[in-house]
Amino acid sequence: MTNPAIWQQPFDPEEPVIEAIRDGDRHAFAELVRRQGRFVRSVLIGVLGDSDRVDDVEQQVWATCWQRIGHLRDVKRWRPWLYSLARNAAIDAGRDTTRRRRRVQPIVGELEAAGSAPPPERQLADDECNRLVLNAIRALPLLYREPFVLRHLNGWSYQQIAETMDIPVDTVETRLTRARRLLREALQDRV
Amino acid sequence: MTEIHPDIERMINRALDGALDEDEQIALHRALLRDPEAHRLHDEYRALDERASAALRGALGNAAPSFDPLALTQPAAPARGLRYHRAWWLMPAAAAALLVFSLIGPKTAAPPHSPTVVSRTPATAPDGHRLVDGAAPPHPRIRIGNDSAFDGLNAHTVGYGTQSIKRVTDRDLLGVLGQDGRVYWLEVDRTRTLTKPKNSAVGKPVVGDL
């Protein structure tokens, strides 16, 4: 979980890494991928609504990041810039998925198809619960799902989410409140 | 479900998001103690957050990249394929062919339905001199027309004189096929001044203004 205190400090430890990447340092780029991979994946899950294509899209995002790092004018705003790259890539991938009309296989079905021994009942119950919750999150409007996923995967504050998404802090709070209300209505008596 | 006061719900959400200061936390705690429905809502939201975080972490999987980041920094290989290989020289070749065709013009490309180049010169008299009746325009001019327009031109291009000749005008007609498919007729008048030496009947023609 990202320490909110780090963000509030005047020095961002990623800025030297970004500068090195702009100078063509490939190993600095690999370091950034290692450090911020979770952040990029959380954005992708938030936009896509599921994790089926996260690996492929993440690779596209980082490839684009390497190619266009020179377009980043203000190094201090590298996070919103990277967020926009990831978001746009996820939106494009989502359009492709809609055209192909893919179906999401249930977790339990995949386990049985793999030929492994059936999991214990508790595991099945947890898997089913996770599936229900993920389906409910996927059903959220994108407007609410994005900040909700950023909050719960990265533990970010309102301020951090607002700076990344480039929206007001009050808007972040409103959208998170609305997301919780919708999830509660969708999962009433089911989880 | 009993409606919770919006301010209480807002405080609950801010508490779960870590956005309450110490005084606000105390105020919320008192409100939850007074209102069992608000307390239930707080517990539901907290359980929902825990479930959502666990589900999303499971979906996130191993945050380590499934690819080699250094491989992404390698320059892309040039595009291959017969289609690309063929395409790159077709366009310049087509442009070059078009340029050559435009320079060569109608001499090499003749539509079957109309003449491309027509050159007419006035008839030559048996003694070798060309005869003309009347004055001809001293300057070349371009006329636009089709084949029928050319027929009209025949009527006044050449005539025969009978007496002594001082000025001889030749008129050439050139038909040029334009890019718009029409035939452009070019009339070129060449005026020669015939000089008569002192002791000879006729003189050598001399090219005039043109």
mmCIF file of C-alpha atoms in Angstrom:
data_model
loop_
_atom_site.group_PDB
_atom_site.id
_atom_site.type_symbol
_atom_site.label_atom_id
_atom_site.label_comp_id
_atom_site.label_asym_id
_atom_site.label_seq_id
_atom_site.Cartn_x
_atom_site.Cartn_y
_atom_site.Cartn_z
ATOM 1 C CA MET A 1 0.000 0.000 0.000
ATOM 2 C CA THR A 2 1.360 3.402 -0.968
ATOM 3 C CA ASN A 3 2.202 5.555 2.016
ATOM 4 C CA PRO A 4 0.164 8.711 1.660
ATOM 5 C CA ALA A 5 2.811 10.637 3.566
ATOM 6 C CA ILE A 6 5.256 10.144 0.716
ATOM 7 C CA TRP A 7 2.995 11.905 -1.728
ATOM 8 C CA GLN A 8 2.600 14.889 0.501
ATOM 9 C CA GLN A 9 6.354 15.395 0.719
ATOM 10 C CA PRO A 10 7.869 17.887 -1.691
ATOM 11 C CA PHE A 11 10.216 15.211 -3.060
ATOM 12 C CA ASP A 12 8.758 12.449 -5.204
ATOM 13 C CA PRO A 13 11.177 9.506 -5.293
ATOM 14 C CA GLU A 14 9.965 8.579 -8.774
ATOM 15 C CA GLU A 15 10.961 11.871 -10.357
ATOM 16 C CA PRO A 16 14.654 10.967 -10.749
ATOM 17 C CA VAL A 17 13.587 7.663 -12.273
ATOM 18 C CA ILE A 18 11.386 9.473 -14.755
ATOM 19 C CA GLU A 19 14.211 11.853 -15.627
ATOM 20 C CA ALA A 20 16.546 8.915 -16.226
ATOM 21 C CA ILE A 21 14.005 7.244 -18.484
ATOM 22 C CA ARG A 22 13.674 10.452 -20.504
ATOM 23 C CA ASP A 23 17.434 10.264 -20.972
ATOM 24 C CA GLY A 24 17.065 6.750 -22.379
ATOM 25 C CA ASP A 25 17.918 4.708 -19.298
ATOM 26 C CA ARG A 26 16.356 1.314 -19.966
ATOM 27 C CA HIS A 27 17.066 -0.051 -16.517
ATOM 28 C CA ALA A 28 15.361 2.932 -14.918
ATOM 29 C CA PHE A 29 12.362 2.095 -17.046
ATOM 30 C CA ALA A 30 12.397 -1.498 -15.807
ATOM 31 C CA GLU A 31 12.533 -0.169 -12.253
ATOM 32 C CA LEU A 32 9.523 2.052 -12.855
ATOM 33 C CA VAL A 33 7.597 -0.901 -14.252
ATOM 34 C CA ARG A 34 8.413 -2.891 -11.126
ATOM 35 C CA ARG A 35 7.394 -0.062 -8.788
ATOM 36 C CA GLN A 36 4.291 1.188 -10.542
ATOM 37 C CA GLY A 37 2.994 -1.999 -12.074
ATOM 38 C CA ARG A 38 0.377 -2.354 -9.357
ATOM 39 C CA PHE A 39 -0.832 1.188 -9.979
ATOM 40 C CA VAL A 40 -1.151 0.605 -13.726
ATOM 41 C CA ARG A 41 -2.934 -2.694 -13.212
ATOM 42 C CA SER A 42 -5.354 -1.104 -10.769
ATOM 43 C CA VAL A 43 -6.252 1.519 -13.348
ATOM 44 C CA LEU A 44 -6.763 -1.189 -15.965
ATOM 45 C CA ILE A 45 -8.994 -3.236 -13.679
ATOM 46 C CA GLY A 46 -10.923 -0.125 -12.757
ATOM 47 C CA VAL A 47 -11.658 0.712 -16.375
ATOM 48 C CA LEU A 48 -11.980 -2.794 -17.817
ATOM 49 C CA GLY A 49 -13.988 -4.098 -14.890
ATOM 50 C CA ASP A 50 -12.206 -7.431 -14.915
ATOM 51 C CA SER A 51 -8.720 -8.865 -15.011
ATOM 52 C CA ASP A 52 -8.942 -11.027 -18.099
ATOM 53 C CA ARG A 53 -6.953 -8.775 -20.385
ATOM 54 C CA VAL A 54 -4.932 -6.842 -17.853
ATOM 55 C CA ASP A 55 -1.643 -8.564 -18.718
ATOM 56 C CA ASP A 56 -1.864 -7.779 -22.426
ATOM 57 C CA VAL A 57 -3.024 -4.229 -21.953
ATOM 58 C CA GLU A 58 -0.429 -3.554 -19.276
ATOM 59 C CA GLN A 59 2.299 -4.502 -21.721
ATOM 60 C CA GLN A 60 0.856 -2.066 -24.267
ATOM 61 C CA VAL A 61 0.736 0.670 -21.674
ATOM 62 C CA TRP A 62 4.381 0.310 -20.723
ATOM 63 C CA ALA A 63 5.459 0.098 -24.339
ATOM 64 C CA THR A 64 3.608 3.329 -25.014
ATOM 65 C CA CYS A 65 5.131 4.873 -21.919
ATOM 66 C CA TRP A 66 8.631 4.142 -23.176
ATOM 67 C CA GLN A 67 7.870 5.494 -26.622
ATOM 68 C CA ARG A 68 6.166 8.689 -25.460
ATOM 69 C CA ILE A 69 8.047 9.551 -22.295
ATOM 70 C CA GLY A 70 9.574 12.421 -24.200
ATOM 71 C CA HIS A 71 6.114 13.982 -24.532
ATOM 72 C CA LEU A 72 5.838 14.381 -20.750
ATOM 73 C CA ARG A 73 6.398 18.091 -20.259
ATOM 74 C CA ASP A 74 6.205 18.283 -16.461
ATOM 75 C CA VAL A 75 7.979 15.426 -14.710
ATOM 76 C CA LYS A 76 6.041 16.171 -11.525
ATOM 77 C CA ARG A 77 2.840 15.166 -13.282
ATOM 78 C CA TRP A 78 4.103 11.775 -14.348
ATOM 79 C CA ARG A 79 1.387 9.949 -12.418
ATOM 80 C CA PRO A 80 -1.613 11.630 -14.100
ATOM 81 C CA TRP A 81 0.177 11.195 -17.406
ATOM 82 C CA LEU A 82 0.719 7.471 -16.817
ATOM 83 C CA TYR A 83 -2.836 7.187 -15.578
ATOM 84 C CA SER A 84 -4.152 8.668 -18.832
ATOM 85 C CA LEU A 85 -2.034 6.243 -20.868
ATOM 86 C CA ALA A 86 -3.398 3.295 -18.930
ATOM 87 C CA ARG A 87 -6.950 4.566 -19.019
ATOM 88 C CA ASN A 88 -6.946 5.158 -22.768
ATOM 89 C CA ALA A 89 -5.423 1.744 -23.423
ATOM 90 C CA ALA A 90 -8.047 0.091 -21.242
ATOM 91 C CA ILE A 91 -10.862 1.922 -22.982
ATOM 92 C CA ASP A 92 -9.581 0.803 -26.381
ATOM 93 C CA ALA A 93 -9.231 -2.757 -25.140
ATOM 94 C CA GLY A 94 -12.737 -2.602 -23.727
ATOM 95 C CA ARG A 95 -14.107 -1.681 -27.148
ATOM 96 C CA ASP A 96 -12.346 -4.688 -28.670
ATOM 97 C CA THR A 97 -13.747 -6.949 -25.958
ATOM 98 C CA THR A 98 -17.256 -5.689 -26.571
ATOM 99 C CA ARG A 99 -16.942 -6.421 -30.267
ATOM 100 C CA ARG A 100 -15.729 -9.952 -29.630
ATOM 101 C CA ARG A 101 -18.435 -10.563 -26.993
ATOM 102 C CA ARG A 102 -16.234 -12.558 -24.732
ATOM 103 C CA ARG A 103 -17.669 -14.467 -21.859
ATOM 104 C CA VAL A 104 -16.119 -14.487 -18.413
ATOM 105 C CA GLN A 105 -15.723 -18.011 -17.111
ATOM 106 C CA PRO A 106 -16.632 -18.620 -13.467
ATOM 107 C CA ILE A 107 -13.706 -19.294 -11.199
ATOM 108 C CA VAL A 108 -15.109 -22.627 -10.075
ATOM 109 C CA GLY A 109 -15.516 -23.818 -13.662
ATOM 110 C CA GLU A 110 -11.874 -23.076 -14.421
ATOM 111 C CA LEU A 111 -10.684 -25.053 -11.417
ATOM 112 C CA GLU A 112 -12.680 -28.108 -12.469
ATOM 113 C CA ALA A 113 -11.482 -27.879 -16.046
ATOM 114 C CA ALA A 114 -7.881 -27.821 -14.866
ATOM 115 C CA GLY A 115 -8.377 -31.322 -13.537
ATOM 116 C CA SER A 116 -7.328 -30.441 -9.999
ATOM 117 C CA ALA A 117 -9.082 -31.782 -6.939
ATOM 118 C CA PRO A 118 -12.217 -29.825 -6.016
ATOM 119 C CA PRO A 119 -11.433 -27.149 -3.412
ATOM 120 C CA PRO A 120 -12.908 -27.315 0.053
ATOM 121 C CA GLU A 121 -16.310 -25.847 0.638
ATOM 122 C CA ARG A 122 -14.969 -22.786 2.364
ATOM 123 C CA GLN A 123 -12.746 -22.001 -0.559
ATOM 124 C CA LEU A 124 -15.684 -22.424 -2.887
ATOM 125 C CA ALA A 125 -17.724 -20.084 -0.748
ATOM 126 C CA ASP A 126 -14.975 -17.466 -0.763
ATOM 127 C CA ASP A 127 -14.482 -17.829 -4.495
ATOM 128 C CA GLU A 128 -18.184 -17.465 -5.084
ATOM 129 C CA CYS A 129 -18.278 -14.428 -2.840
ATOM 130 C CA ASN A 130 -15.361 -12.862 -4.679
ATOM 131 C CA ARG A 131 -17.048 -13.576 -7.969
ATOM 132 C CA LEU A 132 -20.239 -11.892 -6.847
ATOM 133 C CA VAL A 133 -18.369 -8.864 -5.546
ATOM 134 C CA LEU A 134 -16.277 -8.572 -8.724
ATOM 135 C CA ASN A 135 -19.386 -8.829 -10.868
ATOM 136 C CA ALA A 136 -21.001 -6.094 -8.827
ATOM 137 C CA ILE A 137 -17.893 -3.902 -9.176
ATOM 138 C CA ARG A 138 -17.816 -4.585 -12.918
ATOM 139 C CA ALA A 139 -21.451 -3.503 -13.144
ATOM 140 C CA LEU A 140 -20.685 -0.120 -11.588
ATOM 141 C CA PRO A 141 -20.691 2.828 -13.962
ATOM 142 C CA LEU A 142 -17.160 3.662 -15.049
ATOM 143 C CA LEU A 143 -17.495 7.036 -13.362
ATOM 144 C CA TYR A 144 -17.721 5.356 -9.944
ATOM 145 C CA ARG A 145 -15.725 2.216 -10.602
ATOM 146 C CA GLU A 146 -12.458 3.971 -11.414
ATOM 147 C CA PRO A 147 -11.984 5.838 -8.127
ATOM 148 C CA PHE A 148 -13.375 2.897 -6.161
ATOM 149 C CA VAL A 149 -10.753 0.516 -7.556
ATOM 150 C CA LEU A 150 -7.954 3.041 -7.102
ATOM 151 C CA ARG A 151 -9.011 3.484 -3.490
ATOM 152 C CA HIS A 152 -9.258 -0.223 -2.652
ATOM 153 C CA LEU A 153 -6.252 -1.497 -4.575
ATOM 154 C CA ASN A 154 -3.832 1.300 -3.753
ATOM 155 C CA GLY A 155 -5.247 2.653 -0.483
ATOM 156 C CA TRP A 156 -5.045 6.193 -1.809
ATOM 157 C CA SER A 157 -6.538 9.235 -0.181
ATOM 158 C CA TYR A 158 -9.061 11.540 -1.796
ATOM 159 C CA GLN A 159 -6.265 13.967 -2.614
ATOM 160 C CA GLN A 160 -4.115 11.332 -4.290
ATOM 161 C CA ILE A 161 -6.994 10.031 -6.371
ATOM 162 C CA ALA A 162 -8.007 13.570 -7.310
ATOM 163 C CA GLU A 163 -4.492 14.456 -8.482
ATOM 164 C CA THR A 164 -4.174 11.281 -10.503
ATOM 165 C CA MET A 165 -7.541 11.525 -12.183
ATOM 166 C CA ASP A 166 -7.329 15.297 -12.431
ATOM 167 C CA ILE A 167 -10.714 15.851 -10.795
ATOM 168 C CA PRO A 168 -11.726 17.821 -7.672
ATOM 169 C CA VAL A 169 -11.413 16.211 -4.253
ATOM 170 C CA ASP A 170 -15.116 16.656 -3.549
ATOM 171 C CA THR A 171 -15.900 14.810 -6.762
ATOM 172 C CA VAL A 172 -13.786 11.865 -5.610
ATOM 173 C CA GLU A 173 -15.625 11.729 -2.312
ATOM 174 C CA THR A 174 -19.014 11.916 -4.008
ATOM 175 C CA ARG A 175 -18.182 9.152 -6.470
ATOM 176 C CA LEU A 176 -16.822 6.841 -3.786
ATOM 177 C CA THR A 177 -19.954 7.373 -1.700
ATOM 178 C CA ARG A 178 -22.125 6.644 -4.679
ATOM 179 C CA ALA A 179 -20.116 3.496 -5.524
ATOM 180 C CA ARG A 180 -20.571 2.102 -2.040
ATOM 181 C CA ARG A 181 -24.280 2.784 -2.115
ATOM 182 C CA LEU A 182 -24.686 0.993 -5.455
ATOM 183 C CA LEU A 183 -22.602 -1.984 -4.343
ATOM 184 C CA ARG A 184 -24.581 -2.291 -1.147
ATOM 185 C CA GLU A 185 -27.838 -2.333 -3.122
ATOM 186 C CA ALA A 186 -26.469 -4.910 -5.598
ATOM 187 C CA LEU A 187 -25.080 -7.262 -2.917
ATOM 188 C CA GLN A 188 -27.891 -6.916 -0.407
ATOM 189 C CA ASP A 189 -28.390 -10.333 1.271
ATOM 190 C CA ARG A 190 -26.100 -12.039 -1.246
ATOM 191 C CA VAL A 191 -22.721 -11.649 0.439
ATOM 192 C CA MET B 1 -34.486 0.103 5.196
ATOM 193 C CA THR B 2 -34.507 3.198 7.346
ATOM 194 C CA GLU B 3 -33.040 6.237 5.610
ATOM 195 C CA ILE B 4 -29.870 7.459 7.198
ATOM 196 C CA HIS B 5 -29.269 11.156 7.472
ATOM 197 C CA PRO B 6 -27.065 12.235 4.549
ATOM 198 C CA ASP B 7 -24.570 13.922 6.850
ATOM 199 C CA ILE B 8 -24.171 10.720 8.877
ATOM 200 C CA GLU B 9 -23.715 8.662 5.742
ATOM 201 C CA ARG B 10 -21.161 11.128 4.480
ATOM 202 C CA MET B 11 -19.228 10.926 7.728
ATOM 203 C CA ILE B 12 -19.315 7.130 7.574
ATOM 204 C CA ASN B 13 -17.841 7.170 4.089
ATOM 205 C CA ARG B 14 -15.164 9.670 5.034
ATOM 206 C CA ALA B 15 -14.272 7.581 8.074
ATOM 207 C CA LEU B 16 -13.836 4.453 5.952
ATOM 208 C CA ASP B 17 -11.690 6.442 3.498
ATOM 209 C CA GLY B 18 -9.488 7.807 6.300
ATOM 210 C CA ALA B 19 -10.581 11.391 5.694
ATOM 211 C CA LEU B 20 -11.844 12.333 9.181
ATOM 212 C CA ASP B 21 -9.809 14.309 11.657
ATOM 213 C CA GLU B 22 -9.827 13.476 15.337
ATOM 214 C CA ASP B 23 -12.770 15.692 16.264
ATOM 215 C CA GLU B 24 -14.855 14.356 13.410
ATOM 216 C CA GLN B 25 -14.092 10.782 14.440
ATOM 217 C CA ILE B 26 -15.333 11.477 17.938
ATOM 218 C CA ALA B 27 -18.511 13.073 16.585
ATOM 219 C CA LEU B 28 -19.168 10.093 14.346
ATOM 220 C CA HIS B 29 -18.617 7.647 17.169
ATOM 221 C CA ARG B 30 -21.241 9.430 19.245
ATOM 222 C CA ALA B 31 -23.676 9.487 16.333
ATOM 223 C CA LEU B 32 -23.287 5.760 15.775
ATOM 224 C CA LEU B 33 -23.943 5.093 19.415
ATOM 225 C CA ARG B 34 -27.166 7.098 19.268
ATOM 226 C CA ASP B 35 -28.431 5.665 15.971
ATOM 227 C CA PRO B 36 -28.438 1.831 15.568
ATOM 228 C CA GLU B 37 -29.348 2.104 11.884
ATOM 229 C CA ALA B 38 -26.351 4.302 11.268
ATOM 230 C CA HIS B 39 -24.210 1.826 13.162
ATOM 231 C CA ARG B 40 -25.522 -1.011 11.005
ATOM 232 C CA LEU B 41 -24.805 0.979 7.845
ATOM 233 C CA HIS B 42 -21.270 1.652 9.035
ATOM 234 C CA ASP B 43 -20.688 -2.072 9.623
ATOM 235 C CA GLU B 44 -22.153 -2.987 6.233
ATOM 236 C CA TYR B 45 -19.959 -0.509 4.416
ATOM 237 C CA ARG B 46 -16.884 -1.663 6.292
ATOM 238 C CA ALA B 47 -17.545 -5.330 5.447
ATOM 239 C CA LEU B 48 -18.220 -4.332 1.847
ATOM 240 C CA ASP B 49 -14.882 -2.522 1.678
ATOM 241 C CA GLU B 50 -13.059 -5.546 3.032
ATOM 242 C CA ARG B 51 -14.768 -7.877 0.550
ATOM 243 C CA ALA B 52 -14.108 -5.534 -2.334
ATOM 244 C CA SER B 53 -10.443 -5.117 -1.443
ATOM 245 C CA ALA B 54 -9.974 -8.893 -1.142
ATOM 246 C CA ALA B 55 -11.746 -9.570 -4.438
ATOM 247 C CA LEU B 56 -9.801 -6.896 -6.268
ATOM 248 C CA ARG B 57 -6.495 -8.072 -4.829
ATOM 249 C CA GLY B 58 -7.341 -11.574 -6.024
ATOM 250 C CA ALA B 59 -8.156 -10.216 -9.480
ATOM 251 C CA LEU B 60 -4.963 -8.187 -9.502
ATOM 252 C CA GLY B 61 -2.964 -11.328 -8.888
ATOM 253 C CA ASN B 62 0.778 -11.087 -8.793
ATOM 254 C CA ALA B 63 1.621 -7.457 -9.446
ATOM 255 C CA ALA B 64 4.946 -8.450 -10.978
ATOM 256 C CA PRO B 65 4.915 -7.939 -14.750
ATOM 257 C CA SER B 66 4.391 -10.993 -16.917
ATOM 258 C CA PHE B 67 6.732 -9.561 -19.557
ATOM 259 C CA ASP B 68 10.317 -8.357 -19.700
ATOM 260 C CA PRO B 69 10.317 -4.546 -19.393
ATOM 261 C CA LEU B 70 13.715 -4.318 -21.082
ATOM 262 C CA ALA B 71 12.308 -6.049 -24.147
ATOM 263 C CA LEU B 72 9.863 -3.171 -24.561
ATOM 264 C CA THR B 73 12.745 -0.747 -24.920
ATOM 265 C CA GLN B 74 14.196 -2.530 -27.935
ATOM 266 C CA PRO B 75 13.632 -0.727 -31.237
ATOM 267 C CA ALA B 76 10.822 -2.211 -33.285
ATOM 268 C CA ALA B 77 11.792 -4.442 -36.195
ATOM 269 C CA PRO B 78 11.060 -2.986 -39.619
ATOM 270 C CA ALA B 79 7.756 -4.035 -41.065
ATOM 271 C CA ARG B 80 8.044 -7.027 -43.327
ATOM 272 C CA GLY B 81 5.738 -8.664 -45.747
ATOM 273 C CA LEU B 82 5.290 -8.770 -49.433
ATOM 274 C CA ARG B 83 2.456 -6.308 -49.249
ATOM 275 C CA TYR B 84 4.544 -3.630 -47.591
ATOM 276 C CA HIS B 85 7.602 -4.432 -49.707
ATOM 277 C CA ARG B 86 5.646 -4.078 -52.879
ATOM 278 C CA ALA B 87 3.767 -0.977 -51.887
ATOM 279 C CA TRP B 88 6.711 1.296 -51.190
ATOM 280 C CA TRP B 89 8.060 1.289 -54.772
ATOM 281 C CA LEU B 90 4.704 1.171 -56.518
ATOM 282 C CA MET B 91 3.792 4.709 -55.530
ATOM 283 C CA PRO B 92 6.979 6.389 -56.771
ATOM 284 C CA ALA B 93 6.863 4.238 -59.920
ATOM 285 C CA ALA B 94 3.309 5.349 -60.586
ATOM 286 C CA ALA B 95 4.264 8.976 -60.000
ATOM 287 C CA ALA B 96 7.207 8.652 -62.378
ATOM 288 C CA ALA B 97 5.053 7.044 -65.058
ATOM 289 C CA LEU B 98 2.524 9.835 -64.727
ATOM 290 C CA LEU B 99 5.251 12.433 -65.047
ATOM 291 C CA VAL B 100 6.682 10.776 -68.161
ATOM 292 C CA PHE B 101 3.238 10.542 -69.718
ATOM 293 C CA SER B 102 2.524 14.187 -69.081
ATOM 294 C CA LEU B 103 5.849 15.219 -70.620
ATOM 295 C CA ILE B 104 5.484 13.023 -73.683
ATOM 296 C CA GLY B 105 1.912 14.059 -74.082
ATOM 297 C CA PRO B 106 -0.348 13.212 -76.982
ATOM 298 C CA LYS B 107 2.450 12.044 -79.262
ATOM 299 C CA THR B 108 2.458 8.692 -77.628
ATOM 300 C CA ALA B 109 -1.098 8.433 -76.299
ATOM 301 C CA ALA B 110 -3.621 8.793 -79.115
ATOM 302 C CA PRO B 111 -7.311 8.216 -78.452
ATOM 303 C CA PRO B 112 -8.863 6.301 -81.318
ATOM 304 C CA HIS B 113 -11.863 8.567 -81.747
ATOM 305 C CA SER B 114 -10.152 11.873 -82.623
ATOM 306 C CA PRO B 115 -6.981 13.092 -84.260
ATOM 307 C CA THR B 116 -4.174 13.949 -81.916
ATOM 308 C CA VAL B 117 -1.763 15.819 -84.144
ATOM 309 C CA VAL B 118 -2.852 17.475 -87.326
ATOM 310 C CA SER B 119 -0.500 19.554 -89.312
ATOM 311 C CA ARG B 120 -1.623 21.317 -92.425
ATOM 312 C CA THR B 121 0.444 23.571 -94.556
ATOM 313 C CA PRO B 122 -0.744 25.570 -97.495
ATOM 314 C CA ALA B 123 -0.560 23.876 -100.842
ATOM 315 C CA THR B 124 2.571 24.398 -102.863
ATOM 316 C CA ALA B 125 2.426 25.829 -106.318
ATOM 317 C CA PRO B 126 4.089 23.902 -109.136
ATOM 318 C CA ASP B 127 6.934 26.424 -109.193
ATOM 319 C CA GLY B 128 7.666 25.710 -105.569
ATOM 320 C CA HIS B 129 6.192 28.855 -104.074
ATOM 321 C CA ARG B 130 3.361 28.794 -101.672
ATOM 322 C CA LEU B 131 0.532 31.067 -102.419
ATOM 323 C CA VAL B 132 -1.893 32.813 -100.144
ATOM 324 C CA ASP B 133 -4.833 35.039 -100.652
ATOM 325 C CA GLY B 134 -5.330 37.821 -98.199
ATOM 326 C CA ALA B 135 -3.657 38.802 -94.984
ATOM 327 C CA ALA B 136 -3.219 36.299 -92.242
ATOM 328 C CA PRO B 137 -2.976 36.990 -88.536
ATOM 329 C CA PRO B 138 0.617 37.759 -87.701
ATOM 330 C CA HIS B 139 0.545 36.001 -84.369
ATOM 331 C CA PRO B 140 -0.234 32.451 -83.409
ATOM 332 C CA ARG B 141 -3.420 31.902 -81.582
ATOM 333 C CA ILE B 142 -5.009 29.001 -79.776
ATOM 334 C CA ARG B 143 -8.492 27.936 -80.639
ATOM 335 C CA ILE B 144 -10.542 25.428 -78.655
ATOM 336 C CA GLY B 145 -12.660 23.072 -80.633
ATOM 337 C CA ASN B 146 -13.360 19.560 -81.695
ATOM 338 C CA ASP B 147 -13.060 17.910 -85.074
ATOM 339 C CA SER B 148 -15.913 19.922 -86.583
ATOM 340 C CA ALA B 149 -14.236 23.158 -85.557
ATOM 341 C CA PHE B 150 -11.226 22.030 -87.486
ATOM 342 C CA ASP B 151 -13.337 21.673 -90.623
ATOM 343 C CA GLY B 152 -14.412 25.264 -90.269
ATOM 344 C CA LEU B 153 -10.859 26.380 -90.181
ATOM 345 C CA ASN B 154 -10.104 24.746 -93.525
ATOM 346 C CA ALA B 155 -12.266 27.195 -95.367
ATOM 347 C CA HIS B 156 -10.120 30.249 -94.712
ATOM 348 C CA THR B 157 -6.685 28.967 -94.177
ATOM 349 C CA VAL B 158 -5.336 28.701 -97.643
ATOM 350 C CA GLY B 159 -6.093 30.350 -100.878
ATOM 351 C CA TYR B 160 -4.329 30.875 -104.143
ATOM 352 C CA GLY B 161 -3.222 34.123 -105.558
ATOM 353 C CA THR B 162 -2.462 34.765 -109.202
ATOM 354 C CA GLN B 163 -0.430 37.913 -109.545
ATOM 355 C CA SER B 164 2.906 39.002 -108.140
ATOM 356 C CA ILE B 165 3.374 38.152 -104.548
ATOM 357 C CA LYS B 166 4.878 40.275 -101.852
ATOM 358 C CA ARG B 167 3.916 38.503 -98.633
ATOM 359 C CA VAL B 168 3.511 34.810 -98.184
ATOM 360 C CA THR B 169 1.832 33.506 -95.091
ATOM 361 C CA ASP B 170 1.904 29.869 -94.137
ATOM 362 C CA ARG B 171 -0.438 28.612 -91.510
ATOM 363 C CA ASP B 172 0.122 25.452 -89.595
ATOM 364 C CA LEU B 173 -2.610 23.847 -87.585
ATOM 365 C CA LEU B 174 -1.711 21.621 -84.710
ATOM 366 C CA GLY B 175 -4.265 19.607 -82.827
ATOM 367 C CA VAL B 176 -3.244 18.915 -79.256
ATOM 368 C CA LEU B 177 -5.073 16.466 -77.008
ATOM 369 C CA GLY B 178 -5.661 18.116 -73.655
ATOM 370 C CA GLN B 179 -5.797 16.402 -70.276
ATOM 371 C CA ASP B 180 -9.509 17.067 -70.177
ATOM 372 C CA GLY B 181 -9.993 15.003 -73.326
ATOM 373 C CA ARG B 182 -10.704 17.919 -75.621
ATOM 374 C CA VAL B 183 -8.677 18.735 -78.707
ATOM 375 C CA TYR B 184 -7.037 22.126 -78.708
ATOM 376 C CA TRP B 185 -6.208 23.588 -82.138
ATOM 377 C CA LEU B 186 -3.104 25.661 -82.413
ATOM 378 C CA GLU B 187 -2.847 27.958 -85.433
ATOM 379 C CA VAL B 188 0.657 29.095 -86.183
ATOM 380 C CA ASP B 189 1.026 31.630 -88.976
ATOM 381 C CA ARG B 190 4.383 32.003 -90.573
ATOM 382 C CA THR B 191 4.730 35.055 -92.731
ATOM 383 C CA ARG B 192 7.436 35.195 -95.324
ATOM 384 C CA THR B 193 8.373 38.277 -97.284
ATOM 385 C CA LEU B 194 9.120 37.531 -100.901
ATOM 386 C CA THR B 195 11.810 39.780 -102.296
ATOM 387 C CA LYS B 196 12.212 40.308 -105.983
ATOM 388 C CA PRO B 197 15.747 40.812 -107.146
ATOM 389 C CA LYS B 198 16.281 43.355 -109.831
ATOM 390 C CA ASN B 199 16.597 41.032 -112.768
ATOM 391 C CA SER B 200 14.656 37.983 -111.616
ATOM 392 C CA ALA B 201 10.971 37.141 -111.732
ATOM 393 C CA VAL B 202 10.774 35.782 -108.287
ATOM 394 C CA GLY B 203 12.965 36.028 -105.231
ATOM 395 C CA LYS B 204 13.993 33.886 -102.395
ATOM 396 C CA PRO B 205 11.424 33.807 -99.646
ATOM 397 C CA VAL B 206 12.613 35.275 -96.353
ATOM 398 C CA VAL B 207 11.104 34.448 -93.060
ATOM 399 C CA GLY B 208 9.178 37.425 -91.750
ATOM 400 C CA ASP B 209 8.180 38.371 -88.264
ATOM 401 C CA LEU B 210 7.494 34.886 -87.348
#
